[in-house]
């Protein structure tokens, strides 16, 4: 113990021997698991179809071009529906997500024992169900059409927006809140002066980001009857009208590019 | 006017931050509260405006016990205590004007403050204070565009627009360079004198404290170990507040030890400034 160690010959290891062993063992298990899974997947695959895939893909690709441009006049309205589903759905989600976020954030919730878990439950249940599944449920509840799509999109988005927003609320600079508190402000005033200015950029970014995602999600909702351009896509797929499918895919691509451009612009101008 | 009696603050971790402190601040008196980091300086003034709740003891301001107040009453009392923070604590994304006007939140209703429709008298007072701290052309700048010294000036204007009786000032110069520090301290003490304000100024720069305060209180491990005149702060007193240290000989010792890599005297930079 008292022996003086020569600093020039003292040895230092990044990991101790035990940690090294554990790390090696974890790698071993992971590799074995991967090999096992690979084998199982391989057994249950009909390899004939897989080898055949390039030929089929080429065949469909051949049938898909050229796109049937004249079909476009039937697509404007469903496309407009799609944009509306995404936009209105996002707005409804924002309205519902804001209170949920404030109830879920540790520093603004009125009670961590009752209210916060409920808010977190709302967030988790909204997030755990895909909007396509929400649509399936809602089409059978409120019938097919645009409204089902809007509600599906908004129910799915509440959790997403509320989660990111409550994380932003929890990360605010507490000093600014204290400064406002020290002036004798009421709780609501502390909220609008101390907290809201700090989360506004995050809020705008989250909302636009979710709108951008929702444009993409709303294009497929029609597959289950919840309105929008997906209805046409489904119909065209069912009758193997490949040139129409191509046109729809091109249109969806353009819509998504446009929404990403808008969302990037908005986020850039806020930060 | 402010009377702290047997104040104790014990954190949930069991740390005793304030240990039976008695302190009376007269009207218009500017006190510098000095002491090492962790001595409880911040905790003490944060207990006064109840940003933290004390464990036991009493705090009397203008004849009322702050410790016992409920939220509505506390909010009204907080209006008469202006606070100035170490890291300025401005709302970064609001304008200078909004930051100054936020000092009036205790007087203005929710909708007025939400819509930024403050009474003209408040806006006039804000422009007046901004002129006084030399920032009247910056009213519409966002707080995060300002330099450290400018931000602290906004912080001072925000505290003063409350029309307080006492200022609670927490390390106002810790993030500023020496020149700006002096300017800020001079501004605070001048404004106190002009408005007959009392102030408790937490500061770890002993030289600055001696320059600008009329009374110095030394805090060590949550207890007051010195209370008196700035001129009586002799090395033995400083040793009692901060612990043993060579308060006069820093430079000489360093040169003597220059060629050996032995431990350099463990001094804080503000002690060098004292010479």
Short mmCIF file of C-alpha atoms in Angstrom, two decimals:
data_model
loop_
_atom_site.label_atom_id
_atom_site.label_comp_id
_atom_site.label_asym_id
_atom_site.label_seq_id
_atom_site.Cartn_x
_atom_site.Cartn_y
_atom_site.Cartn_z
CA UNK A 1 0.00 0.00 0.00
CA UNK A 2 2.63 2.48 1.01
CA UNK A 3 4.99 1.51 -1.79
CA UNK A 4 5.53 4.47 -4.04
CA UNK A 5 4.41 3.73 -7.61
CA UNK A 6 6.58 4.92 -10.43
CA UNK A 7 4.30 7.00 -12.65
CA UNK A 8 6.31 6.07 -15.74
CA UNK A 9 5.50 2.37 -15.46
CA UNK A 10 1.96 2.56 -14.01
CA UNK A 11 -0.43 0.65 -16.22
CA UNK A 12 -3.88 1.93 -17.19
CA UNK A 13 -6.59 -0.05 -18.95
CA UNK A 14 -9.67 1.36 -20.61
CA UNK A 15 -11.68 -1.57 -19.26
CA UNK A 16 -11.01 -3.80 -16.32
CA UNK A 17 -10.51 -7.52 -16.91
CA UNK A 18 -14.04 -8.37 -15.80
CA UNK A 19 -15.58 -5.72 -18.00
CA UNK A 20 -13.59 -7.06 -20.92
CA UNK A 21 -14.88 -10.57 -20.29
CA UNK A 22 -18.46 -9.37 -20.04
CA UNK A 23 -18.14 -7.40 -23.24
CA UNK A 24 -16.67 -10.43 -25.05
CA UNK A 25 -19.46 -12.66 -23.75
CA UNK A 26 -22.16 -10.24 -24.91
CA UNK A 27 -20.66 -10.22 -28.39
CA UNK A 28 -20.63 -14.03 -28.40
CA UNK A 29 -24.28 -14.28 -27.40
CA UNK A 30 -25.34 -11.65 -29.89
CA UNK A 31 -23.52 -13.36 -32.76
CA UNK A 32 -24.97 -16.75 -31.87
CA UNK A 33 -28.46 -15.29 -31.70
CA UNK A 34 -28.03 -13.65 -35.08
CA UNK A 35 -26.86 -16.91 -36.69
CA UNK A 36 -29.78 -18.81 -35.16
CA UNK A 37 -32.34 -16.28 -36.40
CA UNK A 38 -30.80 -16.28 -39.85
CA UNK A 39 -31.19 -20.03 -40.02
CA UNK A 40 -34.83 -19.94 -38.93
CA UNK A 41 -35.71 -17.24 -41.46
CA UNK A 42 -33.92 -19.18 -44.16
CA UNK A 43 -35.86 -22.37 -43.38
CA UNK A 44 -39.25 -20.68 -43.65
CA UNK A 45 -38.45 -18.85 -46.86
CA UNK A 46 -39.51 -20.19 -50.24
CA UNK A 47 -36.26 -19.38 -51.97
CA UNK A 48 -37.72 -20.01 -55.40
CA UNK A 49 -39.85 -16.89 -55.11
CA UNK A 50 -36.90 -14.86 -53.87
CA UNK A 51 -34.68 -15.90 -56.77
CA UNK A 52 -37.59 -15.14 -59.06
CA UNK A 53 -38.09 -11.63 -57.60
CA UNK A 54 -35.84 -9.64 -59.97
CA UNK A 55 -37.66 -11.03 -63.00
CA UNK A 56 -41.09 -10.22 -61.56
CA UNK A 57 -39.96 -6.76 -60.47
CA UNK A 58 -38.60 -6.12 -63.94
CA UNK A 59 -41.85 -7.31 -65.45
CA UNK A 60 -43.97 -4.99 -63.31
CA UNK A 61 -41.53 -2.15 -63.86
CA UNK A 62 -41.90 -2.69 -67.60
CA UNK A 63 -45.68 -2.55 -67.35
CA UNK A 64 -45.53 0.57 -65.18
CA UNK A 65 -44.04 2.83 -67.82
CA UNK A 66 -45.08 5.10 -69.24
CA UNK A 67 -47.39 6.56 -66.59
CA UNK A 68 -50.94 7.19 -67.70
CA UNK A 69 -50.81 10.99 -67.62
CA UNK A 70 -54.47 11.44 -68.63
CA UNK A 71 -55.49 9.84 -65.33
CA UNK A 72 -54.21 12.89 -63.47
CA UNK A 73 -57.49 14.81 -63.69
CA UNK A 74 -59.12 12.22 -61.48
CA UNK A 75 -56.38 12.64 -58.88
CA UNK A 76 -56.51 16.35 -58.02
CA UNK A 77 -59.43 15.97 -55.66
CA UNK A 78 -58.08 12.96 -53.72
CA UNK A 79 -54.73 14.74 -53.49
CA UNK A 80 -56.43 17.81 -52.05
CA UNK A 81 -58.25 15.51 -49.60
CA UNK A 82 -54.93 14.01 -48.58
CA UNK A 83 -53.37 17.40 -47.87
CA UNK A 84 -56.46 18.38 -45.88
CA UNK A 85 -56.42 15.18 -43.85
CA UNK A 86 -52.79 15.82 -42.90
CA UNK A 87 -53.20 19.53 -42.18
CA UNK A 88 -56.48 19.49 -40.28
CA UNK A 89 -55.44 16.31 -38.45
CA UNK A 90 -52.20 17.96 -37.36
CA UNK A 91 -53.99 21.10 -36.16
CA UNK A 92 -56.47 19.07 -34.12
CA UNK A 93 -53.60 17.08 -32.66
CA UNK A 94 -51.74 20.24 -31.66
CA UNK A 95 -54.76 21.62 -29.83
CA UNK A 96 -55.14 18.39 -27.85
CA UNK A 97 -51.41 17.76 -27.34
CA UNK A 98 -50.53 21.10 -25.72
CA UNK A 99 -52.44 20.54 -22.47
CA UNK A 100 -51.30 16.91 -22.35
CA UNK A 101 -47.67 18.04 -22.68
CA UNK A 102 -47.96 20.54 -19.83
CA UNK A 103 -49.62 17.91 -17.64
CA UNK A 104 -46.89 15.40 -18.46
CA UNK A 105 -43.85 17.62 -17.96
CA UNK A 106 -42.36 17.12 -14.53
CA UNK A 107 -41.87 20.83 -13.93
CA UNK A 108 -45.37 21.96 -14.90
CA UNK A 109 -47.65 19.08 -13.94
CA UNK A 110 -50.03 19.81 -11.06
CA UNK A 111 -49.47 16.36 -9.57
CA UNK A 112 -46.77 13.81 -10.25
CA UNK A 113 -48.67 10.98 -8.62
CA UNK A 114 -52.00 11.14 -10.47
CA UNK A 115 -52.13 13.60 -13.36
CA UNK A 116 -48.69 12.91 -14.81
CA UNK A 117 -49.17 9.13 -15.18
CA UNK A 118 -52.52 9.73 -16.88
CA UNK A 119 -50.95 12.17 -19.32
CA UNK A 120 -48.13 9.74 -20.00
CA UNK A 121 -50.66 6.97 -20.59
CA UNK A 122 -52.46 9.11 -23.17
CA UNK A 123 -49.14 9.74 -24.90
CA UNK A 124 -48.11 6.09 -24.92
CA UNK A 125 -51.45 4.75 -26.13
CA UNK A 126 -51.62 7.33 -28.89
CA UNK A 127 -48.09 6.57 -30.01
CA UNK A 128 -48.32 2.81 -29.82
CA UNK A 129 -51.08 2.55 -32.41
CA UNK A 130 -50.17 3.28 -36.02
CA UNK A 131 -52.43 5.69 -37.91
CA UNK A 132 -53.33 2.92 -40.35
CA UNK A 133 -54.72 0.89 -37.46
CA UNK A 134 -56.48 3.94 -36.04
CA UNK A 135 -58.06 4.32 -39.51
CA UNK A 136 -59.21 0.71 -39.59
CA UNK A 137 -60.92 1.23 -36.22
CA UNK A 138 -62.38 4.58 -37.16
CA UNK A 139 -63.66 3.50 -40.57
CA UNK A 140 -65.75 0.91 -38.82
CA UNK A 141 -66.86 3.39 -36.14
CA UNK A 142 -67.59 6.58 -38.10
CA UNK A 143 -67.69 5.08 -41.56
CA UNK A 144 -65.35 5.48 -44.53
CA UNK A 145 -64.24 8.89 -45.73
CA UNK A 146 -62.11 11.89 -45.03
CA UNK A 147 -63.33 12.42 -41.45
CA UNK A 148 -62.06 9.01 -40.36
CA UNK A 149 -58.70 9.90 -41.85
CA UNK A 150 -58.53 13.25 -40.06
CA UNK A 151 -59.39 11.74 -36.71
CA UNK A 152 -56.94 8.86 -37.23
CA UNK A 153 -54.11 11.26 -38.06
CA UNK A 154 -54.86 13.49 -35.10
CA UNK A 155 -55.14 10.62 -32.62
CA UNK A 156 -51.80 9.26 -33.76
CA UNK A 157 -50.15 12.68 -33.65
CA UNK A 158 -51.23 13.69 -30.13
CA UNK A 159 -48.72 11.34 -28.55
CA UNK A 160 -45.90 12.34 -30.86
CA UNK A 161 -46.36 16.08 -30.38
CA UNK A 162 -47.08 15.85 -26.66
CA UNK A 163 -44.03 13.69 -26.03
CA UNK A 164 -41.56 15.92 -27.82
CA UNK A 165 -43.17 19.02 -26.37
CA UNK A 166 -43.10 17.80 -22.78
CA UNK A 167 -39.45 16.89 -23.19
CA UNK A 168 -38.82 20.44 -24.41
CA UNK A 169 -40.71 21.81 -21.41
CA UNK A 170 -38.61 19.74 -19.04
CA UNK A 171 -35.41 21.06 -20.59
CA UNK A 172 -36.13 24.76 -20.18
CA UNK A 173 -33.79 27.04 -18.27
CA UNK A 174 -35.23 27.20 -14.77
CA UNK A 175 -33.48 30.47 -13.96
CA UNK A 176 -35.71 32.37 -16.35
CA UNK A 177 -38.77 30.87 -14.71
CA UNK A 178 -37.46 31.83 -11.27
CA UNK A 179 -36.81 35.38 -12.38
CA UNK A 180 -40.42 35.75 -13.49
CA UNK A 181 -41.63 34.08 -10.29
CA UNK A 182 -39.59 36.49 -8.18
CA UNK A 183 -41.44 39.46 -9.64
CA UNK A 184 -44.67 38.25 -8.03
CA UNK A 185 -46.21 36.82 -11.20
CA UNK A 186 -49.16 34.41 -11.00
CA UNK A 187 -48.83 30.84 -12.22
CA UNK A 188 -50.42 31.61 -15.57
CA UNK A 189 -48.16 34.61 -16.01
CA UNK A 190 -45.13 32.48 -15.18
CA UNK A 191 -46.32 30.10 -17.90
CA UNK A 192 -46.64 32.73 -20.61
CA UNK A 193 -43.56 34.76 -19.70
CA UNK A 194 -41.15 32.20 -18.28
CA UNK A 195 -41.98 28.98 -20.13
CA UNK A 196 -43.77 29.64 -23.42
CA UNK A 197 -41.05 31.85 -24.96
CA UNK A 198 -38.52 29.13 -24.23
CA UNK A 199 -40.45 26.30 -25.88
CA UNK A 200 -41.89 28.24 -28.82
CA UNK A 201 -39.13 27.29 -31.30
CA UNK A 202 -39.33 23.63 -30.31
CA UNK A 203 -43.11 23.75 -30.56
CA UNK A 204 -43.10 25.19 -34.07
CA UNK A 205 -40.45 22.73 -35.19
CA UNK A 206 -42.33 19.75 -33.76
CA UNK A 207 -45.64 20.82 -35.32
CA UNK A 208 -44.23 21.30 -38.79
CA UNK A 209 -42.25 18.08 -38.53
CA UNK A 210 -45.38 16.16 -37.59
CA UNK A 211 -47.33 17.81 -40.42
CA UNK A 212 -44.63 16.64 -42.80
CA UNK A 213 -44.89 13.08 -41.45
CA UNK A 214 -48.68 13.24 -41.66
CA UNK A 215 -48.60 14.14 -45.36
CA UNK A 216 -46.79 10.85 -45.91
CA UNK A 217 -49.04 8.87 -43.59
CA UNK A 218 -52.27 10.27 -45.03
CA UNK A 219 -51.33 9.03 -48.50
CA UNK A 220 -51.82 5.44 -47.41
CA UNK A 221 -54.92 5.85 -45.25
CA UNK A 222 -57.10 5.41 -48.34
CA UNK A 223 -55.96 1.78 -48.49
CA UNK A 224 -58.34 1.06 -45.63
CA UNK A 225 -61.02 3.46 -46.82
CA UNK A 226 -60.16 6.57 -44.82
CA UNK A 227 -60.10 8.93 -47.80
CA UNK A 228 -57.38 10.60 -49.80
CA UNK A 229 -55.20 9.49 -52.67
CA UNK A 230 -54.71 6.05 -51.14
CA UNK A 231 -58.23 5.15 -52.28
CA UNK A 232 -57.17 5.61 -55.91
CA UNK A 233 -53.94 3.74 -55.26
CA UNK A 234 -55.85 0.81 -53.84
CA UNK A 235 -58.32 0.79 -56.71
CA UNK A 236 -55.56 0.89 -59.31
CA UNK A 237 -53.60 -1.89 -57.59
CA UNK A 238 -56.71 -4.06 -57.47
CA UNK A 239 -57.26 -3.85 -61.22
CA UNK A 240 -53.51 -4.13 -61.95
CA UNK A 241 -53.56 -0.74 -63.64
CA UNK A 242 -49.79 -0.26 -63.28
CA UNK A 243 -49.46 2.95 -65.33
CA UNK A 244 -51.98 4.60 -62.97
CA UNK A 245 -50.05 3.34 -59.95
CA UNK A 246 -46.91 4.98 -61.36
CA UNK A 247 -48.66 8.30 -61.74
CA UNK A 248 -50.01 8.14 -58.18
CA UNK A 249 -46.58 7.30 -56.80
CA UNK A 250 -45.06 10.24 -58.69
CA UNK A 251 -47.72 12.53 -57.28
CA UNK A 252 -47.15 11.27 -53.73
CA UNK A 253 -43.42 11.78 -54.17
CA UNK A 254 -43.97 15.37 -55.27
CA UNK A 255 -46.32 16.05 -52.37
CA UNK A 256 -43.80 14.67 -49.89
CA UNK A 257 -40.93 16.66 -51.40
CA UNK A 258 -43.05 19.79 -51.20
CA UNK A 259 -43.98 19.17 -47.57
CA UNK A 260 -40.37 18.49 -46.62
CA UNK A 261 -39.32 21.69 -48.33
CA UNK A 262 -41.96 23.70 -46.49
CA UNK A 263 -41.08 22.11 -43.16
CA UNK A 264 -37.37 22.70 -43.65
CA UNK A 265 -38.03 26.34 -44.57
CA UNK A 266 -40.24 26.93 -41.54
CA UNK A 267 -37.86 25.25 -39.12
CA UNK A 268 -34.93 27.17 -40.56
CA UNK A 269 -36.68 30.50 -40.17
CA UNK A 270 -37.50 29.80 -36.51
CA UNK A 271 -34.08 28.75 -35.30
CA UNK B 1 -37.32 46.68 7.84
CA UNK B 2 -36.03 43.21 6.92
CA UNK B 3 -35.46 41.08 9.93
CA UNK B 4 -34.30 37.50 9.73
CA UNK B 5 -34.62 35.58 12.96
CA UNK B 6 -33.05 32.20 13.72
CA UNK B 7 -33.41 31.11 10.12
CA UNK B 8 -32.59 27.48 9.37
CA UNK B 9 -32.58 25.82 5.98
CA UNK B 10 -31.95 22.12 5.81
CA UNK B 11 -32.04 20.40 2.42
CA UNK B 12 -33.75 17.05 1.96
CA UNK B 13 -30.32 15.53 1.54
CA UNK B 14 -29.64 16.53 5.15
CA UNK B 15 -27.23 19.34 4.31
CA UNK B 16 -27.58 22.29 6.60
CA UNK B 17 -27.33 25.33 4.32
CA UNK B 18 -28.40 28.01 6.78
CA UNK B 19 -27.76 27.54 10.46
CA UNK B 20 -29.66 29.83 12.84
CA UNK B 21 -28.97 33.09 11.06
CA UNK B 22 -30.03 36.42 12.56
CA UNK B 23 -29.76 39.44 10.31
CA UNK B 24 -31.41 42.83 10.31
CA UNK B 25 -31.28 45.11 7.30
CA UNK B 26 -32.18 48.75 7.90
CA UNK B 27 -34.02 50.89 5.37
CA UNK B 28 -31.70 51.93 2.59
CA UNK B 29 -28.77 49.89 3.84
CA UNK B 30 -26.56 48.13 1.30
CA UNK B 31 -25.08 44.93 2.66
CA UNK B 32 -22.53 42.74 0.95
CA UNK B 33 -22.82 39.11 1.89
CA UNK B 34 -19.48 37.40 1.39
CA UNK B 35 -18.31 33.87 1.96
CA UNK B 36 -16.93 30.83 0.17
CA UNK B 37 -18.94 28.86 -2.37
CA UNK B 38 -21.48 26.72 -0.60
CA UNK B 39 -21.61 28.94 2.47
CA UNK B 40 -25.33 29.51 1.94
CA UNK B 41 -25.28 33.03 0.51
CA UNK B 42 -27.66 32.21 -2.34
CA UNK B 43 -29.85 30.05 -0.19
CA UNK B 44 -30.25 32.87 2.32
CA UNK B 45 -31.57 35.43 -0.15
CA UNK B 46 -33.66 32.81 -1.94
CA UNK B 47 -35.33 32.03 1.36
CA UNK B 48 -36.16 35.71 1.76
CA UNK B 49 -38.35 35.83 -1.35
CA UNK B 50 -39.35 32.20 -0.91
CA UNK B 51 -37.86 30.81 -4.11
CA UNK B 52 -36.88 28.30 -1.47
CA UNK B 53 -38.76 27.56 1.70
CA UNK B 54 -36.83 27.74 4.93
CA UNK B 55 -37.00 24.92 7.45
CA UNK B 56 -37.57 27.08 10.51
CA UNK B 57 -37.19 30.64 11.69
CA UNK B 58 -38.87 33.89 10.77
CA UNK B 59 -38.38 36.52 8.09
CA UNK B 60 -40.09 39.83 8.75
CA UNK B 61 -40.45 42.40 5.99
CA UNK B 62 -42.20 45.66 6.87
CA UNK B 63 -43.86 44.04 9.84
CA UNK B 64 -45.11 40.88 8.13
CA UNK B 65 -43.74 37.37 8.42
CA UNK B 66 -42.89 36.12 4.91
CA UNK B 67 -42.44 32.54 6.05
CA UNK B 68 -46.10 32.20 6.96
CA UNK B 69 -47.58 33.77 3.82
CA UNK B 70 -49.95 31.95 1.49
CA UNK B 71 -49.50 32.20 -2.26
CA UNK B 72 -51.63 35.27 -3.01
CA UNK B 73 -50.14 37.29 -0.19
CA UNK B 74 -46.67 36.02 -1.03
CA UNK B 75 -47.03 37.21 -4.62
CA UNK B 76 -47.98 40.68 -3.45
CA UNK B 77 -45.03 40.74 -1.07
CA UNK B 78 -42.61 39.56 -3.75
CA UNK B 79 -43.38 42.79 -5.61
CA UNK B 80 -41.50 44.71 -2.95
CA UNK B 81 -38.41 42.52 -3.31
CA UNK B 82 -36.49 42.97 -6.55
CA UNK B 83 -34.09 40.20 -7.46
CA UNK B 84 -31.00 40.38 -9.63
CA UNK B 85 -29.42 37.12 -10.75
CA UNK B 86 -25.95 35.82 -11.42
CA UNK B 87 -26.60 34.62 -14.96
CA UNK B 88 -28.97 37.56 -15.54
CA UNK B 89 -31.93 35.16 -15.92
CA UNK B 90 -33.50 37.26 -18.64
CA UNK B 91 -36.12 35.54 -20.74
CA UNK B 92 -33.78 35.13 -23.68
CA UNK B 93 -36.30 35.08 -26.48
CA UNK B 94 -38.25 38.13 -25.33
CA UNK B 95 -37.30 41.69 -26.13
CA UNK B 96 -35.52 43.98 -23.69
CA UNK B 97 -38.78 45.88 -23.19
CA UNK B 98 -40.77 42.73 -22.44
CA UNK B 99 -38.11 41.66 -19.98
CA UNK B 100 -38.23 44.97 -18.15
CA UNK B 101 -42.03 45.00 -18.15
CA UNK B 102 -42.07 41.46 -16.76
CA UNK B 103 -41.05 43.14 -13.50
CA UNK B 104 -44.60 44.54 -13.42
CA UNK B 105 -46.31 41.15 -13.69
CA UNK B 106 -47.21 41.22 -10.03
CA UNK B 107 -49.24 44.39 -10.60
CA UNK B 108 -50.88 43.59 -13.95
CA UNK B 109 -53.68 41.13 -14.71
CA UNK B 110 -53.28 38.04 -16.86
CA UNK B 111 -54.87 39.26 -20.08
CA UNK B 112 -53.08 42.59 -20.02
CA UNK B 113 -49.74 40.83 -19.61
CA UNK B 114 -50.65 38.16 -22.19
CA UNK B 115 -51.51 40.82 -24.80
CA UNK B 116 -48.53 43.00 -23.72
CA UNK B 117 -50.99 45.83 -23.01
CA UNK B 118 -49.19 47.30 -20.02
CA UNK B 119 -50.41 50.60 -18.56
CA UNK B 120 -48.72 53.62 -20.09
CA UNK B 121 -47.26 54.50 -16.69
CA UNK B 122 -45.40 51.17 -16.66
CA UNK B 123 -44.13 51.68 -20.20
CA UNK B 124 -42.99 55.18 -19.29
CA UNK B 125 -41.21 53.85 -16.21
CA UNK B 126 -39.56 51.14 -18.32
CA UNK B 127 -38.21 53.67 -20.82
CA UNK B 128 -37.03 55.83 -17.94
CA UNK B 129 -35.15 52.95 -16.33
CA UNK B 130 -33.68 51.81 -19.63
CA UNK B 131 -32.37 55.33 -20.17
CA UNK B 132 -30.91 55.30 -16.70
CA UNK B 133 -29.00 52.07 -17.34
CA UNK B 134 -27.98 53.31 -20.78
CA UNK B 135 -30.06 50.97 -22.94
CA UNK B 136 -32.94 53.16 -24.11
CA UNK B 137 -32.13 52.51 -27.77
CA UNK B 138 -32.19 48.74 -27.23
CA UNK B 139 -35.82 48.40 -26.13
CA UNK B 140 -36.82 46.26 -29.11
CA UNK B 141 -33.69 44.11 -29.25
CA UNK B 142 -34.04 40.52 -28.17
CA UNK B 143 -32.34 39.77 -24.84
CA UNK B 144 -30.06 37.14 -26.38
CA UNK B 145 -28.53 39.76 -28.67
CA UNK B 146 -27.03 41.68 -25.74
CA UNK B 147 -23.63 41.39 -24.11
CA UNK B 148 -23.24 40.22 -20.51
CA UNK B 149 -23.00 43.71 -19.06
CA UNK B 150 -26.00 44.90 -21.05
CA UNK B 151 -28.04 41.91 -19.94
CA UNK B 152 -27.27 42.60 -16.32
CA UNK B 153 -28.41 46.20 -16.84
CA UNK B 154 -31.71 44.89 -18.16
CA UNK B 155 -31.87 42.66 -15.09
CA UNK B 156 -31.37 45.71 -12.89
CA UNK B 157 -34.10 47.65 -14.71
CA UNK B 158 -36.44 44.67 -14.34
CA UNK B 159 -35.84 44.55 -10.60
CA UNK B 160 -36.27 48.31 -10.15
CA UNK B 161 -39.51 48.61 -12.11
CA UNK B 162 -41.12 46.52 -9.39
CA UNK B 163 -40.74 49.58 -7.15
CA UNK B 164 -39.20 47.37 -4.48
CA UNK B 165 -38.14 48.27 -0.95
CA UNK B 166 -35.22 45.89 -1.01
CA UNK B 167 -33.02 44.37 -3.68
CA UNK B 168 -31.84 40.78 -3.40
CA UNK B 169 -28.77 40.51 -5.56
CA UNK B 170 -27.19 37.13 -6.22
CA UNK B 171 -23.59 37.29 -7.48
CA UNK B 172 -24.30 40.11 -9.95
CA UNK B 173 -20.75 40.18 -11.30
CA UNK B 174 -19.74 36.54 -11.33
CA UNK B 175 -20.14 36.26 -15.10
CA UNK B 176 -18.67 39.66 -15.96
CA UNK B 177 -15.18 41.02 -16.61
CA UNK B 178 -13.54 43.19 -13.92
CA UNK B 179 -14.36 46.53 -15.54
CA UNK B 180 -18.00 45.67 -16.23
CA UNK B 181 -18.23 44.23 -12.73
CA UNK B 182 -17.28 47.59 -11.26
CA UNK B 183 -19.71 49.44 -13.49
CA UNK B 184 -22.54 47.11 -12.54
CA UNK B 185 -21.76 47.35 -8.82
CA UNK B 186 -21.57 51.13 -9.04
CA UNK B 187 -24.88 51.23 -10.89
CA UNK B 188 -26.60 49.02 -8.33
CA UNK B 189 -25.31 50.97 -5.34
CA UNK B 190 -26.07 54.35 -6.95
CA UNK B 191 -29.59 53.31 -7.77
CA UNK B 192 -30.05 52.03 -4.24
CA UNK B 193 -28.95 55.35 -2.85
CA UNK B 194 -31.11 57.31 -5.26
CA UNK B 195 -34.24 55.27 -4.52
CA UNK B 196 -33.53 54.74 -0.80
CA UNK B 197 -33.39 51.01 -1.44
CA UNK B 198 -31.92 48.45 0.88
CA UNK B 199 -29.95 45.65 -0.73
CA UNK B 200 -28.36 42.35 0.13
CA UNK B 201 -25.64 41.70 -2.40
CA UNK B 202 -24.10 38.24 -2.52
CA UNK B 203 -20.65 38.59 -3.85
CA UNK B 204 -17.51 36.51 -3.66
CA UNK B 205 -15.22 39.32 -4.78
CA UNK B 206 -14.07 40.74 -1.46
CA UNK B 207 -12.44 43.81 -3.05
CA UNK B 208 -15.65 44.76 -4.81
CA UNK B 209 -17.63 44.22 -1.64
CA UNK B 210 -15.35 46.54 0.30
CA UNK B 211 -15.55 49.16 -2.43
CA UNK B 212 -19.29 49.41 -2.72
CA UNK B 213 -21.00 48.15 0.41
CA UNK B 214 -21.45 50.03 3.67
CA UNK B 215 -21.71 46.87 5.72
CA UNK B 216 -20.24 43.45 5.21
CA UNK B 217 -21.60 40.19 6.51
CA UNK B 218 -19.44 37.10 6.30
CA UNK B 219 -21.06 33.71 6.03
CA UNK B 220 -19.32 30.42 6.59
CA UNK B 221 -21.02 27.04 6.56
CA UNK B 222 -24.40 28.67 6.97
CA UNK B 223 -23.47 30.83 9.96
CA UNK B 224 -22.65 34.50 10.24
CA UNK B 225 -19.01 34.81 11.30
CA UNK B 226 -18.50 38.49 10.57
CA UNK B 227 -20.78 41.49 10.58
CA UNK B 228 -19.28 44.92 10.39
CA UNK B 229 -17.41 47.64 8.62
CA UNK B 230 -15.73 47.01 5.24
CA UNK B 231 -12.49 48.50 6.54
CA UNK B 232 -12.23 46.01 9.38
CA UNK B 233 -11.92 43.05 7.03
CA UNK B 234 -8.37 42.11 8.00
CA UNK B 235 -6.55 38.93 6.98
CA UNK B 236 -7.50 37.22 10.23
CA UNK B 237 -11.18 37.94 9.55
CA UNK B 238 -10.89 36.66 5.99
CA UNK B 239 -9.26 33.53 7.33
CA UNK B 240 -12.23 33.06 9.59
CA UNK B 241 -14.67 33.45 6.69
CA UNK B 242 -12.83 31.60 3.96
CA UNK B 243 -10.45 29.37 5.86
CA UNK B 244 -6.72 29.71 6.31
CA UNK B 245 -4.88 31.22 3.43
CA UNK B 246 -2.03 33.64 2.89
CA UNK B 247 -4.01 36.76 2.08
CA UNK B 248 -1.12 39.09 1.34
CA UNK B 249 1.77 37.19 -0.10
CA UNK B 250 0.39 35.45 -3.13
CA UNK B 251 2.67 36.88 -5.79
CA UNK B 252 5.91 36.42 -3.87
CA UNK B 253 5.21 32.84 -3.05
CA UNK B 254 4.47 32.03 -6.65
CA UNK B 255 7.79 33.41 -7.87
CA UNK B 256 9.66 31.56 -5.19
CA UNK B 257 8.14 28.28 -6.27
CA UNK B 258 8.47 28.96 -9.97
CA UNK B 259 11.05 26.29 -10.74
CA UNK B 260 9.58 23.44 -8.79
CA UNK B 261 6.32 21.76 -9.75
CA UNK B 262 5.25 21.72 -6.12
CA UNK B 263 1.71 22.72 -5.30
CA UNK B 264 0.87 26.24 -6.27
CA UNK B 265 -0.89 28.11 -3.43
CA UNK B 266 -4.55 27.40 -3.68
CA UNK B 267 -5.83 30.94 -4.10
CA UNK B 268 -8.89 32.23 -5.85
CA UNK B 269 -8.27 34.86 -8.46
CA UNK B 270 -10.26 37.48 -6.57
CA UNK B 271 -7.75 37.40 -3.75
CA UNK B 272 -5.04 38.57 -6.11
CA UNK B 273 -7.17 41.50 -7.06
CA UNK B 274 -7.16 42.70 -3.48
CA UNK B 275 -3.55 43.79 -3.47
#
